[in-house]
Short mmCIF file of C-alpha atoms in Angstrom, two decimals:
data_model
loop_
_atom_site.label_atom_id
_atom_site.label_comp_id
_atom_site.label_asym_id
_atom_site.label_seq_id
_atom_site.Cartn_x
_atom_site.Cartn_y
_atom_site.Cartn_z
CA MET A 1 -13.59 -32.97 50.98
CA LEU A 2 -14.74 -29.26 51.89
CA SER A 3 -10.96 -28.07 50.77
CA ARG A 4 -12.42 -29.75 47.06
CA LYS A 5 -15.70 -27.52 46.83
CA ILE A 6 -13.97 -24.56 47.28
CA ARG A 7 -11.66 -25.48 44.84
CA TRP A 8 -13.62 -25.45 42.22
CA PRO A 9 -15.49 -22.18 42.86
CA ALA A 10 -11.82 -20.89 42.94
CA TYR A 11 -11.23 -21.95 38.93
CA LEU A 12 -14.12 -21.55 37.60
CA VAL A 13 -13.17 -17.69 38.57
CA CYS A 14 -10.49 -18.08 37.10
CA ALA A 15 -10.75 -19.42 33.94
CA VAL A 16 -14.04 -16.10 33.79
CA VAL A 17 -11.04 -13.29 34.39
CA GLY A 18 -8.75 -15.11 31.82
CA CYS A 19 -11.48 -15.58 28.75
CA ALA A 20 -12.41 -11.73 30.05
CA ALA A 21 -8.71 -10.90 29.54
CA VAL A 22 -8.28 -11.99 26.39
CA TRP A 23 -11.69 -10.70 24.67
CA GLY A 24 -10.45 -7.78 26.19
CA LEU A 25 -7.12 -7.61 24.66
CA LEU A 26 -9.08 -9.07 21.47
CA THR A 27 -11.49 -6.28 21.40
CA PHE A 28 -7.94 -4.11 21.77
CA VAL A 29 -6.39 -5.29 18.60
CA MET A 30 -9.08 -4.99 16.50
CA ALA A 31 -10.44 -1.36 17.46
CA LYS A 32 -6.30 0.03 17.69
CA PRO A 33 -6.65 1.85 14.52
CA VAL A 34 -4.64 0.87 11.43
CA ASP A 35 -2.11 3.17 10.26
CA GLU A 36 -2.41 5.49 7.34
CA VAL A 37 -0.93 7.85 5.22
CA VAL A 38 -3.62 10.40 3.56
CA LEU A 39 -2.91 13.23 1.37
CA THR A 40 -4.09 14.92 -2.09
CA LEU A 41 -0.16 15.49 -3.84
CA GLY A 42 0.43 18.98 -3.40
CA GLU A 43 -0.08 19.60 -0.02
CA PRO A 44 2.67 20.50 2.66
CA TYR A 45 4.40 17.79 4.47
CA GLU A 46 3.58 18.47 8.40
CA GLN A 47 -0.21 19.16 7.11
CA VAL A 48 0.18 15.34 5.46
CA ARG A 49 1.73 13.99 9.15
CA ARG A 50 -1.08 15.46 11.10
CA GLN A 51 -3.82 14.59 8.99
CA SER A 52 -2.66 11.24 8.14
CA HIS A 53 -2.43 8.39 11.29
CA SER A 54 1.09 6.67 10.82
CA THR A 55 4.87 7.19 11.50
CA LEU A 56 5.75 9.07 8.88
CA PRO A 57 9.46 11.11 10.25
CA LEU A 58 10.10 14.77 10.72
CA LEU A 59 10.80 16.98 7.86
CA THR A 60 15.08 17.91 7.48
CA GLU A 61 16.58 19.43 5.78
CA VAL A 62 18.43 15.49 5.32
CA ASN A 63 15.51 13.56 4.95
CA SER A 64 13.08 15.05 1.86
CA VAL A 65 14.14 12.84 -0.31
CA ASN A 66 13.27 9.76 1.32
CA LEU A 67 9.89 10.28 4.20
CA HIS A 68 9.69 6.94 4.54
CA VAL A 69 6.94 5.36 7.63
CA ARG A 70 8.65 3.07 10.29
CA ARG A 71 4.92 1.13 10.14
CA PRO A 72 2.91 -0.72 7.92
CA ALA A 73 0.07 1.49 6.65
CA ILE A 74 -2.58 2.24 4.30
CA PHE A 75 -2.02 4.71 1.38
CA ARG A 76 -5.12 6.74 0.26
CA LEU A 77 -5.29 9.79 -2.35
CA SER A 78 -7.84 12.27 -0.92
CA ASP A 79 -8.79 13.47 -3.89
CA PRO A 80 -12.56 13.40 -4.45
CA ARG A 81 -12.71 12.51 -8.24
CA TYR A 82 -9.15 11.09 -8.09
CA GLY A 83 -8.91 9.75 -4.96
CA PHE A 84 -7.70 5.47 -4.47
CA ALA A 85 -6.48 3.15 -1.66
CA THR A 86 -4.48 0.11 -1.48
CA PRO A 87 -3.73 -2.09 0.36
CA THR A 88 -1.37 -1.86 3.91
CA ALA A 89 2.05 -1.14 2.70
CA LYS A 90 5.61 -2.24 4.18
CA PHE A 91 7.45 0.52 2.05
CA LEU A 92 5.91 3.69 1.80
CA SER A 93 8.12 6.84 0.86
CA LEU A 94 7.23 10.32 0.03
CA TYR A 95 9.27 13.12 -1.30
CA ALA A 96 9.00 16.54 -0.42
CA ASN A 97 10.15 19.03 -2.72
CA GLN A 98 11.85 22.77 -1.46
CA LYS A 99 9.23 24.04 -0.51
CA GLY A 100 8.27 21.29 2.18
CA ASN A 101 5.49 20.40 -0.02
CA VAL A 102 4.53 16.37 -1.12
CA THR A 103 5.14 15.86 -5.09
CA LEU A 104 5.83 11.77 -5.49
CA VAL A 105 4.86 8.95 -3.28
CA THR A 106 6.77 5.41 -3.99
CA LEU A 107 5.22 2.42 -2.48
CA SER A 108 4.72 -0.77 -3.13
CA PRO A 109 1.00 -2.28 -1.22
CA GLN A 110 2.18 -5.13 0.06
CA VAL A 111 3.59 -6.03 3.61
CA GLU A 112 6.10 -9.01 1.88
CA THR A 113 6.07 -10.24 -1.36
CA LEU A 114 3.19 -12.37 -2.57
CA PRO A 115 2.37 -15.31 -4.94
CA LEU A 116 1.16 -14.84 -8.08
CA ASP A 117 -2.45 -14.18 -7.54
CA GLU A 118 -2.66 -12.45 -4.87
CA SER A 119 -0.45 -9.74 -7.11
CA MET A 120 -2.54 -10.02 -9.31
CA ALA A 121 -5.92 -9.30 -6.95
CA ILE A 122 -4.11 -6.30 -5.25
CA LEU A 123 -3.17 -4.83 -9.44
CA THR A 124 -6.70 -5.35 -10.51
CA ASP A 125 -8.40 -4.04 -7.41
CA ILE A 126 -5.90 -0.52 -7.61
CA GLN A 127 -6.85 -0.48 -12.07
CA ASN A 128 -10.21 -0.36 -11.21
CA GLN A 129 -9.86 2.05 -8.76
CA PHE A 130 -8.28 4.50 -11.38
CA ARG A 131 -11.22 3.29 -14.23
CA ARG A 132 -13.78 4.71 -11.57
CA GLY A 133 -12.11 7.64 -10.52
CA GLY A 134 -12.12 9.35 -14.52
CA TRP A 135 -8.07 7.49 -14.44
CA LYS A 136 -6.76 7.22 -18.68
CA PRO A 137 -3.65 4.98 -19.71
CA PHE A 138 -1.07 6.56 -21.50
CA HIS A 139 1.87 5.68 -22.73
CA SER A 140 -0.73 2.69 -23.72
CA SER A 141 0.63 1.67 -26.60
CA ILE A 142 3.90 -0.01 -24.91
CA ASN A 143 2.64 0.24 -21.48
CA ARG A 144 -0.83 -1.40 -21.34
CA PRO A 145 -3.47 -1.85 -18.09
CA ILE A 146 -2.23 -4.92 -16.70
CA GLU A 147 -4.31 -7.14 -17.46
CA ASP A 148 -5.57 -10.70 -15.52
CA THR A 149 -4.44 -13.21 -18.58
CA LYS A 150 -3.07 -16.10 -19.34
CA ALA A 151 0.23 -13.92 -22.19
CA THR A 152 0.36 -11.70 -19.32
CA ARG A 153 0.98 -13.73 -16.16
CA GLU A 154 3.71 -15.24 -18.58
CA ALA A 155 5.53 -12.31 -18.84
CA ILE A 156 5.27 -11.99 -15.22
CA ARG A 157 7.30 -15.25 -14.47
CA ALA A 158 9.71 -15.27 -17.41
CA CYS A 159 10.57 -11.02 -15.34
CA THR A 160 9.85 -9.16 -17.42
CA ALA A 161 8.63 -6.43 -14.80
CA PRO A 162 5.10 -5.35 -17.07
CA THR A 163 4.45 -1.48 -16.30
CA THR A 164 1.23 0.54 -16.70
CA ARG A 165 0.80 3.65 -16.69
CA TRP A 166 -2.04 6.13 -15.43
CA GLN A 167 -3.43 10.30 -15.52
CA ALA A 168 -5.67 11.76 -14.24
CA ASP A 169 -6.54 14.73 -16.41
CA ASP A 170 -3.72 17.10 -15.87
CA LYS A 171 -3.38 15.84 -11.95
CA TYR A 172 -1.48 12.99 -11.49
CA GLN A 173 0.59 10.34 -13.38
CA VAL A 174 1.05 6.82 -11.90
CA SER A 175 3.41 4.23 -13.02
CA LEU A 176 2.30 0.76 -11.67
CA ASN A 177 4.20 -2.46 -12.26
CA ILE A 178 5.33 -5.59 -10.97
CA ARG A 179 8.77 -7.47 -10.48
CA CYS A 180 9.97 -11.13 -9.88
CA PHE A 181 11.38 -10.95 -6.25
CA ARG A 182 13.05 -15.30 -6.14
CA THR A 183 16.28 -15.76 -4.40
CA ASP A 184 18.99 -18.44 -4.90
CA ASP A 185 17.86 -20.57 -2.04
CA ARG A 186 14.26 -21.25 -3.68
CA PRO A 187 14.60 -20.76 -7.05
CA ASP A 188 11.10 -21.88 -7.70
CA ASP A 189 8.89 -20.10 -5.12
CA GLU A 190 7.58 -17.68 -7.03
CA ARG A 191 7.27 -13.98 -4.89
CA TYR A 192 6.33 -10.98 -6.11
CA LEU A 193 6.48 -7.00 -5.44
CA ILE A 194 4.28 -4.42 -6.96
CA THR A 195 5.59 -0.71 -7.15
CA LEU A 196 3.82 2.17 -7.60
CA ASP A 197 4.65 5.62 -8.30
CA LEU A 198 3.04 8.19 -8.23
CA SER A 199 3.66 12.12 -9.23
CA LEU A 200 2.85 15.06 -10.90
CA PRO A 201 2.28 15.49 -14.88
CA VAL A 202 5.84 14.66 -15.61
CA PHE A 203 5.55 13.15 -19.25
CA ASP A 204 4.05 13.47 -22.29
CA ASP A 205 1.92 11.33 -24.00
CA TYR A 206 2.43 9.94 -27.28
CA PRO A 207 0.76 11.13 -30.04
CA ASP A 208 -0.23 7.80 -31.54
CA ASP A 209 -1.96 6.46 -28.33
#
């Protein structure tokens, strides 16, 4: 009888310690900084690495065209007027020119292919950030903003890869598109992949836009 009375406090102590350990682990995971790549185009790549919390690699002579993260990260353009941020991206790659400055970013703002509803939510949010920041659509006669309409959804489901282009004054251009992603073994599973390309101005707008 005495041994049973002794066991109960021991069980209670173990339970309390176990709960504390689990809580501590959850707190650590929740407090752990999320990876983030922060930059403005034209900045030196090594400066971008220092100001970001990410797995961007060291710049070498052979990897300047594909400086990609090894762990998913949020992307944030830190321009005070035209800045925007994306959801966490599994694929995020930078290009550095011969001077070592970043002039191009390519990413898919997702960690996996997504259903259409979730994909449209991301597209809508990014384009709303552009509008709030003063970005303007260009090449808009053929590359209109991707609006969440029945016609747009039908075009996306038909795998036409709708593309929209935006420009921030004479500083940046963005190409944003969404593509079908299906496999032969699951042809009815609708999944989609968004791609965003951010660059310095390269293309001229069409005069009739």
